[in-house]
Structure formats: structure tokens, C-alpha cells
């Protein structure tokens, strides 16, 4: 019997990065009524979680920043963390300084960026309008310089996020960061790059939360759509990828459900939890 459902947000459970469909909401509520722990499992940081997800009955914990942190939504406290060491973050930033790219640091459930970045998101960084929700929708802590902030505060980030990169630049940065070692590089969208500590991923964090709740792998279900979901799709006893997900997610999942905008989450819950 499934006792915990870990579900990705963007491209899986919510549509257009903002909206929970009526059918997905109905199925999540039905799972909660059956006693299933609902756990959003996302690359987003805590303060960027959609309120209608956090307010669902059955949602007590959230796995955020690709597994770098688990937050108890009742207390707001992190009950698990796997952070990028400060020295490693400085080495990452030294590489990023060579490129004109939009950079965000996640820490303590919030986002940090340079003061001048949001106003230049489209004009200088060429972030398309369709992706501006990921800039306008966030409440940032603003700093003047990433290197200075890292050195002065000793910051150990949950995640370093590059929300939009041209293909060639993305590939070049990815290859250079891989050579540093000690990092996990993933994407939740085709044109972004998400940087975590090597030990921070959704699968490991899902198992850590399961241990806290005294649940076995067989009692876990995961639903996702992209590369940063692969590890949780692999470790959960039951897993499903939405039909419009990335090839690596489809290969990792034990089952395939409908596309995310065709209520794939609801279909998976109905089939494998409610057994309709």
C-alpha cells in the first residue's frame, strides 16, 4: 500500500508553472483522505512553492531545491539538508563569472541574486517572456557581488540556479562544472542548469524522509517528468512519468501516465493509489 506520494511540480503536477488542474486537485485530495502523505518534490526553493499546493490537506513536508533541503511546512524548519560547501561554491562562481548569465543562489528556502539582475533579465540576459514567471514570481534577497557575498558570509547554497542558457553556453558550462567534481548537475527545463552538491538529489532525500517517517521503499510512490526526477523515480517502489516527460524520466519510471496537461498525475493516483 502506498503511504507517501512524492510529486514533482513544474511539468508534472501544475500547468504553465502556476495552475493545479481540477482533476489533479481532486486526486491529490482523495489520496490524502486515504491517509497518503503528500510531498511536493521540486527544484523550487521553499518560498517559491505554490500556495495551493502547500495548503492541500496531507502536505506536511516539502522536498525542495532538488533534494538539498526538506522543510517541515508547519514549523518552517529544515529537517534535512545537503548543501554545496562554501569553497566549492566559490569555485563554481569563478567559472560562472566568465559568462554573462543570470544566476540565483538558494539558501534557507529563499533566493539570492545580484541587485541589477532582474531588471536586465530580458534586455541583457535574453530570458524569454514565457520564462519571466521564474523571475517576477520570486522575492529575492539582493546582493552586490556573488564572490564577496560567498566570502563574507560563508554561504553554503542549497542550489545554484541558472534559469536560462543558450544551448552552446549551457553545454560548455556543464562540461566545465563536471570537471570540478563533487557536484550534481541537472535540468528541470530544457534550457536551464541546476547545480547541487553531489549528495543532494530527490532520490536520496526521499529515502531520508521515508526513514524519518518509518516508511519502506515499497510504500513510496513518485511522479515526475525530467532529469532532476530520475533518482526519485528509481528509488520509489512505484513510480510514474508523465507521457510528455524527458526521455531519461520515461526510462527511469516503472509506469507511464498521461501528459502533464492531460491530468497525468490524477490518472496515476487513480490507478496506483486509489486503484480505480
PDB file of C-alpha atoms in Angstrom:
ATOM      1  CA  UNK A   1       0.000   0.000   0.000  1.00  0.00           C
ATOM      2  CA  UNK A   2       1.283   3.460  -0.926  1.00  0.00           C
ATOM      3  CA  UNK A   3       1.670   5.710   2.126  1.00  0.00           C
ATOM      4  CA  UNK A   4       3.707   8.578   0.654  1.00  0.00           C
ATOM      5  CA  UNK A   5       3.378  10.268  -2.741  1.00  0.00           C
ATOM      6  CA  UNK A   6       6.302  12.432  -3.888  1.00  0.00           C
ATOM      7  CA  UNK A   7       5.255  14.572  -6.828  1.00  0.00           C
ATOM      8  CA  UNK A   8       7.226  17.000  -8.955  1.00  0.00           C
ATOM      9  CA  UNK A   9       5.587  20.354  -9.702  1.00  0.00           C
ATOM     10  CA  UNK A  10       6.603  22.059 -12.966  1.00  0.00           C
ATOM     11  CA  UNK A  11       5.825  19.934 -15.991  1.00  0.00           C
ATOM     12  CA  UNK A  12       4.209  17.261 -13.828  1.00  0.00           C
ATOM     13  CA  UNK A  13       1.546  18.381 -11.357  1.00  0.00           C
ATOM     14  CA  UNK A  14       0.984  22.033 -12.249  1.00  0.00           C
ATOM     15  CA  UNK A  15       0.250  23.537 -15.646  1.00  0.00           C
ATOM     16  CA  UNK A  16       2.020  26.609 -17.053  1.00  0.00           C
ATOM     17  CA  UNK A  17       4.099  26.618 -13.848  1.00  0.00           C
ATOM     18  CA  UNK A  18       1.201  28.059 -11.861  1.00  0.00           C
ATOM     19  CA  UNK A  19      -2.078  26.162 -12.084  1.00  0.00           C
ATOM     20  CA  UNK A  20      -3.273  22.954 -10.431  1.00  0.00           C
ATOM     21  CA  UNK A  21      -5.977  21.362 -12.572  1.00  0.00           C
ATOM     22  CA  UNK A  22      -9.305  20.379 -11.077  1.00  0.00           C
ATOM     23  CA  UNK A  23      -8.656  16.673 -11.730  1.00  0.00           C
ATOM     24  CA  UNK A  24      -5.174  16.693 -10.211  1.00  0.00           C
ATOM     25  CA  UNK A  25      -6.508  18.507  -7.172  1.00  0.00           C
ATOM     26  CA  UNK A  26      -9.370  16.007  -6.853  1.00  0.00           C
ATOM     27  CA  UNK A  27      -6.990  13.053  -6.985  1.00  0.00           C
ATOM     28  CA  UNK A  28      -4.494  14.547  -4.520  1.00  0.00           C
ATOM     29  CA  UNK A  29      -7.298  15.261  -2.054  1.00  0.00           C
ATOM     30  CA  UNK A  30      -8.613  11.726  -2.449  1.00  0.00           C
ATOM     31  CA  UNK A  31      -5.144  10.307  -1.766  1.00  0.00           C
ATOM     32  CA  UNK A  32      -4.829  12.495   1.339  1.00  0.00           C
ATOM     33  CA  UNK A  33      -8.234  11.294   2.562  1.00  0.00           C
ATOM     34  CA  UNK A  34      -6.905   7.762   2.240  1.00  0.00           C
ATOM     35  CA  UNK A  35      -4.052   8.687   4.592  1.00  0.00           C
ATOM     36  CA  UNK A  36      -1.318   9.169   1.991  1.00  0.00           C
ATOM     37  CA  UNK A  37       1.398  11.677   2.897  1.00  0.00           C
ATOM     38  CA  UNK A  38       1.610  14.210   0.042  1.00  0.00           C
ATOM     39  CA  UNK A  39       5.131  15.536  -0.537  1.00  0.00           C
ATOM     40  CA  UNK A  40       5.860  18.114  -3.249  1.00  0.00           C
ATOM     41  CA  UNK A  41       9.332  17.290  -4.539  1.00  0.00           C
ATOM     42  CA  UNK A  42      10.702  20.130  -6.614  1.00  0.00           C
ATOM     43  CA  UNK A  43      13.673  22.109  -7.812  1.00  0.00           C
ATOM     44  CA  UNK A  44      11.995  25.227  -6.428  1.00  0.00           C
ATOM     45  CA  UNK A  45      13.014  26.740  -3.125  1.00  0.00           C
ATOM     46  CA  UNK A  46      10.613  26.867  -0.171  1.00  0.00           C
ATOM     47  CA  UNK A  47       9.403  30.444  -0.676  1.00  0.00           C
ATOM     48  CA  UNK A  48       8.500  29.730  -4.324  1.00  0.00           C
ATOM     49  CA  UNK A  49       6.150  26.817  -3.657  1.00  0.00           C
ATOM     50  CA  UNK A  50       2.598  27.435  -4.959  1.00  0.00           C
ATOM     51  CA  UNK A  51       0.288  28.202  -2.017  1.00  0.00           C
ATOM     52  CA  UNK A  52      -2.464  25.929  -3.346  1.00  0.00           C
ATOM     53  CA  UNK A  53      -0.017  23.013  -3.171  1.00  0.00           C
ATOM     54  CA  UNK A  54       1.190  23.803   0.347  1.00  0.00           C
ATOM     55  CA  UNK A  55      -2.377  24.240   1.581  1.00  0.00           C
ATOM     56  CA  UNK A  56      -3.524  20.805   0.448  1.00  0.00           C
ATOM     57  CA  UNK A  57      -4.516  18.519   3.319  1.00  0.00           C
ATOM     58  CA  UNK A  58      -1.843  15.872   3.713  1.00  0.00           C
ATOM     59  CA  UNK A  59       1.067  18.165   2.800  1.00  0.00           C
ATOM     60  CA  UNK A  60       3.348  18.412   5.840  1.00  0.00           C
ATOM     61  CA  UNK A  61       6.812  18.170   4.263  1.00  0.00           C
ATOM     62  CA  UNK A  62       8.291  19.565   1.047  1.00  0.00           C
ATOM     63  CA  UNK A  63      11.449  18.357  -0.671  1.00  0.00           C
ATOM     64  CA  UNK A  64      12.971  21.476  -2.231  1.00  0.00           C
ATOM     65  CA  UNK A  65      15.966  22.615  -4.280  1.00  0.00           C
ATOM     66  CA  UNK A  66      16.232  19.205  -5.982  1.00  0.00           C
ATOM     67  CA  UNK A  67      16.585  17.420  -2.667  1.00  0.00           C
ATOM     68  CA  UNK A  68      19.014  19.804  -0.990  1.00  0.00           C
ATOM     69  CA  UNK A  69      16.508  20.504   1.780  1.00  0.00           C
ATOM     70  CA  UNK A  70      13.373  19.075   3.335  1.00  0.00           C
ATOM     71  CA  UNK A  71      11.184  21.589   5.125  1.00  0.00           C
ATOM     72  CA  UNK A  72       8.511  20.969   7.716  1.00  0.00           C
ATOM     73  CA  UNK A  73       5.820  23.324   6.440  1.00  0.00           C
ATOM     74  CA  UNK A  74       4.231  23.611   9.870  1.00  0.00           C
ATOM     75  CA  UNK A  75       7.354  24.955  11.562  1.00  0.00           C
ATOM     76  CA  UNK A  76       9.222  26.274   8.510  1.00  0.00           C
ATOM     77  CA  UNK A  77      12.332  24.448   9.707  1.00  0.00           C
ATOM     78  CA  UNK A  78      14.673  22.382   7.565  1.00  0.00           C
ATOM     79  CA  UNK A  79      14.680  18.792   8.842  1.00  0.00           C
ATOM     80  CA  UNK A  80      17.255  17.644   6.271  1.00  0.00           C
ATOM     81  CA  UNK A  81      19.913  19.475   4.243  1.00  0.00           C
ATOM     82  CA  UNK A  82      22.669  18.630   1.773  1.00  0.00           C
ATOM     83  CA  UNK A  83      24.403  21.888   0.884  1.00  0.00           C
ATOM     84  CA  UNK A  84      27.160  22.923  -1.513  1.00  0.00           C
ATOM     85  CA  UNK A  85      30.305  23.647   0.560  1.00  0.00           C
ATOM     86  CA  UNK A  86      31.356  27.290   0.510  1.00  0.00           C
ATOM     87  CA  UNK A  87      34.724  26.526  -1.062  1.00  0.00           C
ATOM     88  CA  UNK A  88      33.030  24.580  -3.868  1.00  0.00           C
ATOM     89  CA  UNK A  89      30.528  27.383  -4.439  1.00  0.00           C
ATOM     90  CA  UNK A  90      33.424  29.829  -4.845  1.00  0.00           C
ATOM     91  CA  UNK A  91      34.972  27.579  -7.493  1.00  0.00           C
ATOM     92  CA  UNK A  92      31.641  27.342  -9.313  1.00  0.00           C
ATOM     93  CA  UNK A  93      31.231  31.099  -9.188  1.00  0.00           C
ATOM     94  CA  UNK A  94      34.737  31.590 -10.609  1.00  0.00           C
ATOM     95  CA  UNK A  95      33.589  29.706 -13.709  1.00  0.00           C
ATOM     96  CA  UNK A  96      30.250  31.495 -13.939  1.00  0.00           C
ATOM     97  CA  UNK A  97      31.998  34.867 -13.710  1.00  0.00           C
ATOM     98  CA  UNK A  98      33.375  34.228 -17.200  1.00  0.00           C
ATOM     99  CA  UNK A  99      29.869  34.260 -18.707  1.00  0.00           C
ATOM    100  CA  UNK A 100      27.029  36.749 -18.926  1.00  0.00           C
ATOM    101  CA  UNK A 101      24.394  34.502 -17.359  1.00  0.00           C
ATOM    102  CA  UNK A 102      21.549  35.025 -14.910  1.00  0.00           C
ATOM    103  CA  UNK A 103      22.461  33.434 -11.568  1.00  0.00           C
ATOM    104  CA  UNK A 104      20.446  32.633  -8.458  1.00  0.00           C
ATOM    105  CA  UNK A 105      21.577  31.119  -5.164  1.00  0.00           C
ATOM    106  CA  UNK A 106      19.061  29.272  -2.984  1.00  0.00           C
ATOM    107  CA  UNK A 107      19.554  29.208   0.788  1.00  0.00           C
ATOM    108  CA  UNK A 108      17.232  28.886   3.773  1.00  0.00           C
ATOM    109  CA  UNK A 109      14.307  28.477   1.411  1.00  0.00           C
ATOM    110  CA  UNK A 110      14.857  31.788  -0.369  1.00  0.00           C
ATOM    111  CA  UNK A 111      16.568  33.094  -3.497  1.00  0.00           C
ATOM    112  CA  UNK A 112      19.574  35.415  -3.690  1.00  0.00           C
ATOM    113  CA  UNK A 113      20.695  37.315  -6.773  1.00  0.00           C
ATOM    114  CA  UNK A 114      22.523  40.464  -7.788  1.00  0.00           C
ATOM    115  CA  UNK A 115      20.548  43.658  -7.354  1.00  0.00           C
ATOM    116  CA  UNK A 116      20.746  44.584 -11.032  1.00  0.00           C
ATOM    117  CA  UNK A 117      19.863  41.160 -12.480  1.00  0.00           C
ATOM    118  CA  UNK A 118      16.018  41.097 -12.508  1.00  0.00           C
ATOM    119  CA  UNK A 119      15.696  44.374 -14.408  1.00  0.00           C
ATOM    120  CA  UNK A 120      18.151  43.056 -17.005  1.00  0.00           C
ATOM    121  CA  UNK A 121      16.582  39.607 -17.267  1.00  0.00           C
ATOM    122  CA  UNK A 122      15.125  40.199 -20.716  1.00  0.00           C
ATOM    123  CA  UNK A 123      17.156  43.084 -22.113  1.00  0.00           C
ATOM    124  CA  UNK A 124      20.621  41.723 -21.285  1.00  0.00           C
ATOM    125  CA  UNK A 125      20.213  38.043 -20.394  1.00  0.00           C
ATOM    126  CA  UNK A 126      17.597  37.413 -23.119  1.00  0.00           C
ATOM    127  CA  UNK A 127      15.289  35.425 -20.858  1.00  0.00           C
ATOM    128  CA  UNK A 128      12.132  34.930 -22.948  1.00  0.00           C
ATOM    129  CA  UNK A 129       8.823  36.309 -21.717  1.00  0.00           C
ATOM    130  CA  UNK A 130       7.421  32.806 -21.289  1.00  0.00           C
ATOM    131  CA  UNK A 131      10.068  32.180 -18.595  1.00  0.00           C
ATOM    132  CA  UNK A 132       9.810  35.518 -16.807  1.00  0.00           C
ATOM    133  CA  UNK A 133       7.440  33.991 -14.256  1.00  0.00           C
ATOM    134  CA  UNK A 134      10.545  32.424 -12.722  1.00  0.00           C
ATOM    135  CA  UNK A 135      11.981  35.916 -12.176  1.00  0.00           C
ATOM    136  CA  UNK A 136       8.926  38.048 -11.410  1.00  0.00           C
ATOM    137  CA  UNK A 137       7.382  35.437  -9.127  1.00  0.00           C
ATOM    138  CA  UNK A 138      10.273  35.373  -6.654  1.00  0.00           C
ATOM    139  CA  UNK A 139      11.065  37.537  -3.662  1.00  0.00           C
ATOM    140  CA  UNK A 140      14.831  37.959  -3.783  1.00  0.00           C
ATOM    141  CA  UNK A 141      17.452  38.915  -1.276  1.00  0.00           C
ATOM    142  CA  UNK A 142      19.647  41.285  -3.280  1.00  0.00           C
ATOM    143  CA  UNK A 143      23.429  41.445  -3.093  1.00  0.00           C
ATOM    144  CA  UNK A 144      26.058  43.446  -4.956  1.00  0.00           C
ATOM    145  CA  UNK A 145      28.562  40.694  -5.755  1.00  0.00           C
ATOM    146  CA  UNK A 146      28.378  36.903  -5.579  1.00  0.00           C
ATOM    147  CA  UNK A 147      32.035  36.320  -4.721  1.00  0.00           C
ATOM    148  CA  UNK A 148      32.058  38.925  -1.972  1.00  0.00           C
ATOM    149  CA  UNK A 149      28.848  37.539  -0.504  1.00  0.00           C
ATOM    150  CA  UNK A 150      30.201  33.981  -0.500  1.00  0.00           C
ATOM    151  CA  UNK A 151      33.438  35.035   1.188  1.00  0.00           C
ATOM    152  CA  UNK A 152      31.881  37.387   3.725  1.00  0.00           C
ATOM    153  CA  UNK A 153      29.021  35.139   4.832  1.00  0.00           C
ATOM    154  CA  UNK A 154      30.458  31.654   4.317  1.00  0.00           C
ATOM    155  CA  UNK A 155      27.280  30.846   2.408  1.00  0.00           C
ATOM    156  CA  UNK A 156      26.701  27.154   1.628  1.00  0.00           C
ATOM    157  CA  UNK A 157      23.953  27.153  -1.019  1.00  0.00           C
ATOM    158  CA  UNK A 158      21.122  24.675  -1.344  1.00  0.00           C
ATOM    159  CA  UNK A 159      21.333  25.162  -5.092  1.00  0.00           C
ATOM    160  CA  UNK A 160      22.868  27.458  -7.696  1.00  0.00           C
ATOM    161  CA  UNK A 161      20.325  28.020 -10.438  1.00  0.00           C
ATOM    162  CA  UNK A 162      20.855  29.241 -14.000  1.00  0.00           C
ATOM    163  CA  UNK A 163      17.266  29.641 -15.252  1.00  0.00           C
ATOM    164  CA  UNK A 164      18.050  30.252 -18.914  1.00  0.00           C
ATOM    165  CA  UNK A 165      21.081  29.487 -21.061  1.00  0.00           C
ATOM    166  CA  UNK A 166      21.733  29.396 -24.773  1.00  0.00           C
ATOM    167  CA  UNK A 167      22.412  25.806 -25.840  1.00  0.00           C
ATOM    168  CA  UNK A 168      26.111  26.204 -26.625  1.00  0.00           C
ATOM    169  CA  UNK A 169      26.859  28.120 -23.428  1.00  0.00           C
ATOM    170  CA  UNK A 170      24.846  25.635 -21.365  1.00  0.00           C
ATOM    171  CA  UNK A 171      26.840  22.727 -22.731  1.00  0.00           C
ATOM    172  CA  UNK A 172      30.163  24.481 -22.176  1.00  0.00           C
ATOM    173  CA  UNK A 173      29.368  25.438 -18.575  1.00  0.00           C
ATOM    174  CA  UNK A 174      28.009  21.961 -17.859  1.00  0.00           C
ATOM    175  CA  UNK A 175      31.242  20.333 -19.070  1.00  0.00           C
ATOM    176  CA  UNK A 176      33.438  22.689 -17.066  1.00  0.00           C
ATOM    177  CA  UNK A 177      31.435  22.175 -13.871  1.00  0.00           C
ATOM    178  CA  UNK A 178      31.538  18.401 -14.289  1.00  0.00           C
ATOM    179  CA  UNK A 179      35.316  18.580 -14.136  1.00  0.00           C
ATOM    180  CA  UNK A 180      35.169  20.231 -10.705  1.00  0.00           C
ATOM    181  CA  UNK A 181      33.690  17.090  -9.181  1.00  0.00           C
ATOM    182  CA  UNK A 182      31.521  16.960  -6.075  1.00  0.00           C
ATOM    183  CA  UNK A 183      28.515  18.420  -7.866  1.00  0.00           C
ATOM    184  CA  UNK A 184      25.244  17.103  -9.236  1.00  0.00           C
ATOM    185  CA  UNK A 185      24.122  18.851 -12.423  1.00  0.00           C
ATOM    186  CA  UNK A 186      20.531  18.509 -13.594  1.00  0.00           C
ATOM    187  CA  UNK A 187      17.832  20.272 -15.577  1.00  0.00           C
ATOM    188  CA  UNK A 188      14.137  20.624 -14.863  1.00  0.00           C
ATOM    189  CA  UNK A 189      13.665  22.523 -18.141  1.00  0.00           C
ATOM    190  CA  UNK A 190      15.495  22.082 -21.459  1.00  0.00           C
ATOM    191  CA  UNK A 191      17.305  25.423 -21.233  1.00  0.00           C
ATOM    192  CA  UNK A 192      18.239  25.680 -17.549  1.00  0.00           C
ATOM    193  CA  UNK A 193      21.059  24.305 -15.412  1.00  0.00           C
ATOM    194  CA  UNK A 194      20.693  23.421 -11.735  1.00  0.00           C
ATOM    195  CA  UNK A 195      23.773  22.897  -9.565  1.00  0.00           C
ATOM    196  CA  UNK A 196      23.657  20.946  -6.318  1.00  0.00           C
ATOM    197  CA  UNK A 197      26.028  19.135  -4.022  1.00  0.00           C
ATOM    198  CA  UNK A 198      26.762  15.650  -5.340  1.00  0.00           C
ATOM    199  CA  UNK A 199      24.807  14.063  -2.470  1.00  0.00           C
ATOM    200  CA  UNK A 200      21.751  16.270  -2.990  1.00  0.00           C
ATOM    201  CA  UNK A 201      19.141  14.658  -5.185  1.00  0.00           C
ATOM    202  CA  UNK A 202      15.481  13.855  -4.914  1.00  0.00           C
ATOM    203  CA  UNK A 203      16.002  10.107  -4.565  1.00  0.00           C
ATOM    204  CA  UNK A 204      18.354  10.262  -1.597  1.00  0.00           C
ATOM    205  CA  UNK A 205      16.233  12.877   0.126  1.00  0.00           C
ATOM    206  CA  UNK A 206      13.024  10.942  -0.459  1.00  0.00           C
ATOM    207  CA  UNK A 207      14.622   7.930   1.239  1.00  0.00           C
ATOM    208  CA  UNK A 208      15.838  10.122   4.120  1.00  0.00           C
ATOM    209  CA  UNK A 209      12.312  11.442   4.643  1.00  0.00           C
ATOM    210  CA  UNK A 210      10.897   7.928   4.386  1.00  0.00           C
ATOM    211  CA  UNK A 211      13.284   6.796   7.115  1.00  0.00           C
ATOM    212  CA  UNK A 212      12.155   9.696   9.298  1.00  0.00           C
ATOM    213  CA  UNK A 213       8.542   8.616   8.767  1.00  0.00           C
ATOM    214  CA  UNK A 214       9.419   4.917   9.149  1.00  0.00           C
ATOM    215  CA  UNK A 215       8.262   4.003   5.655  1.00  0.00           C
ATOM    216  CA  UNK A 216       9.733   1.405   3.304  1.00  0.00           C
ATOM    217  CA  UNK A 217      10.514   1.911  -0.386  1.00  0.00           C
ATOM    218  CA  UNK A 218       7.511  -0.234  -1.256  1.00  0.00           C
ATOM    219  CA  UNK A 219       5.287   2.335   0.467  1.00  0.00           C
ATOM    220  CA  UNK A 220       6.620   5.205  -1.670  1.00  0.00           C
ATOM    221  CA  UNK A 221       5.308   6.481  -4.997  1.00  0.00           C
ATOM    222  CA  UNK A 222       6.965   9.170  -7.121  1.00  0.00           C
ATOM    223  CA  UNK A 223       5.712  11.070 -10.160  1.00  0.00           C
ATOM    224  CA  UNK A 224       7.955  13.274 -12.330  1.00  0.00           C
ATOM    225  CA  UNK A 225       8.859  14.446 -15.786  1.00  0.00           C
ATOM    226  CA  UNK A 226      12.501  15.436 -16.106  1.00  0.00           C
ATOM    227  CA  UNK A 227      16.159  14.748 -15.404  1.00  0.00           C
ATOM    228  CA  UNK A 228      16.056  16.022 -11.846  1.00  0.00           C
ATOM    229  CA  UNK A 229      13.285  13.494 -11.098  1.00  0.00           C
ATOM    230  CA  UNK A 230      15.163  10.400 -12.263  1.00  0.00           C
ATOM    231  CA  UNK A 231      16.649   9.471  -8.885  1.00  0.00           C
ATOM    232  CA  UNK A 232      13.292   9.534  -7.077  1.00  0.00           C
ATOM    233  CA  UNK A 233      11.615   7.616  -9.896  1.00  0.00           C
ATOM    234  CA  UNK A 234      14.295   4.963  -9.482  1.00  0.00           C
ATOM    235  CA  UNK A 235      14.131   4.561  -5.689  1.00  0.00           C
ATOM    236  CA  UNK A 236      10.367   4.626  -5.142  1.00  0.00           C
ATOM    237  CA  UNK A 237       8.591   1.284  -5.063  1.00  0.00           C
ATOM    238  CA  UNK A 238       6.039   2.673  -7.504  1.00  0.00           C
ATOM    239  CA  UNK A 239       6.855   5.452  -9.949  1.00  0.00           C
ATOM    240  CA  UNK A 240       5.287   7.112 -12.976  1.00  0.00           C
ATOM    241  CA  UNK A 241       6.480   9.630 -15.536  1.00  0.00           C
ATOM    242  CA  UNK A 242       4.088  11.853 -17.459  1.00  0.00           C
ATOM    243  CA  UNK A 243       3.913  10.943 -21.143  1.00  0.00           C
ATOM    244  CA  UNK A 244       5.351  14.294 -22.243  1.00  0.00           C
ATOM    245  CA  UNK A 245       8.334  13.945 -19.906  1.00  0.00           C
ATOM    246  CA  UNK A 246      12.006  13.811 -20.880  1.00  0.00           C
ATOM    247  CA  UNK A 247      13.401  10.521 -22.237  1.00  0.00           C
ATOM    248  CA  UNK A 248      15.511   9.927 -19.125  1.00  0.00           C
ATOM    249  CA  UNK A 249      12.449  10.255 -16.859  1.00  0.00           C
ATOM    250  CA  UNK A 250      10.392   7.945 -19.066  1.00  0.00           C
ATOM    251  CA  UNK A 251      13.201   5.373 -18.950  1.00  0.00           C
ATOM    252  CA  UNK A 252      13.567   5.588 -15.147  1.00  0.00           C
ATOM    253  CA  UNK A 253       9.875   5.296 -14.273  1.00  0.00           C
ATOM    254  CA  UNK A 254       8.153   1.971 -13.740  1.00  0.00           C
ATOM    255  CA  UNK A 255       4.960   3.272 -15.355  1.00  0.00           C
ATOM    256  CA  UNK A 256       3.915   5.945 -17.871  1.00  0.00           C
ATOM    257  CA  UNK A 257       0.849   8.076 -17.257  1.00  0.00           C
ATOM    258  CA  UNK A 258      -0.903  10.715 -19.381  1.00  0.00           C
ATOM    259  CA  UNK A 259       0.759  14.013 -20.280  1.00  0.00           C
ATOM    260  CA  UNK A 260       1.017  16.586 -17.511  1.00  0.00           C
ATOM    261  CA  UNK A 261      -1.566  18.857 -19.168  1.00  0.00           C
ATOM    262  CA  UNK A 262      -3.903  15.880 -19.601  1.00  0.00           C
ATOM    263  CA  UNK A 263      -4.140  15.219 -15.851  1.00  0.00           C
ATOM    264  CA  UNK A 264      -1.397  12.606 -15.807  1.00  0.00           C
ATOM    265  CA  UNK A 265      -0.960  12.938 -12.042  1.00  0.00           C
ATOM    266  CA  UNK A 266      -4.652  12.265 -11.447  1.00  0.00           C
ATOM    267  CA  UNK A 267      -4.548   9.242 -13.722  1.00  0.00           C
ATOM    268  CA  UNK A 268      -1.532   7.806 -11.892  1.00  0.00           C
ATOM    269  CA  UNK A 269      -3.088   8.378  -8.463  1.00  0.00           C
ATOM    270  CA  UNK A 270      -6.363   6.802  -9.588  1.00  0.00           C
ATOM    271  CA  UNK A 271      -4.556   3.767 -10.983  1.00  0.00           C
ATOM    272  CA  UNK A 272      -1.844   3.045  -8.419  1.00  0.00           C
ATOM    273  CA  UNK A 273      -3.157   4.548  -5.154  1.00  0.00           C
ATOM    274  CA  UNK A 274      -6.960   4.681  -5.376  1.00  0.00           C
ATOM    275  CA  UNK A 275      -6.952   1.631  -7.678  1.00  0.00           C
ATOM    276  CA  UNK A 276      -9.960   2.770  -9.654  1.00  0.00           C
TER     277      UNK A 276
END
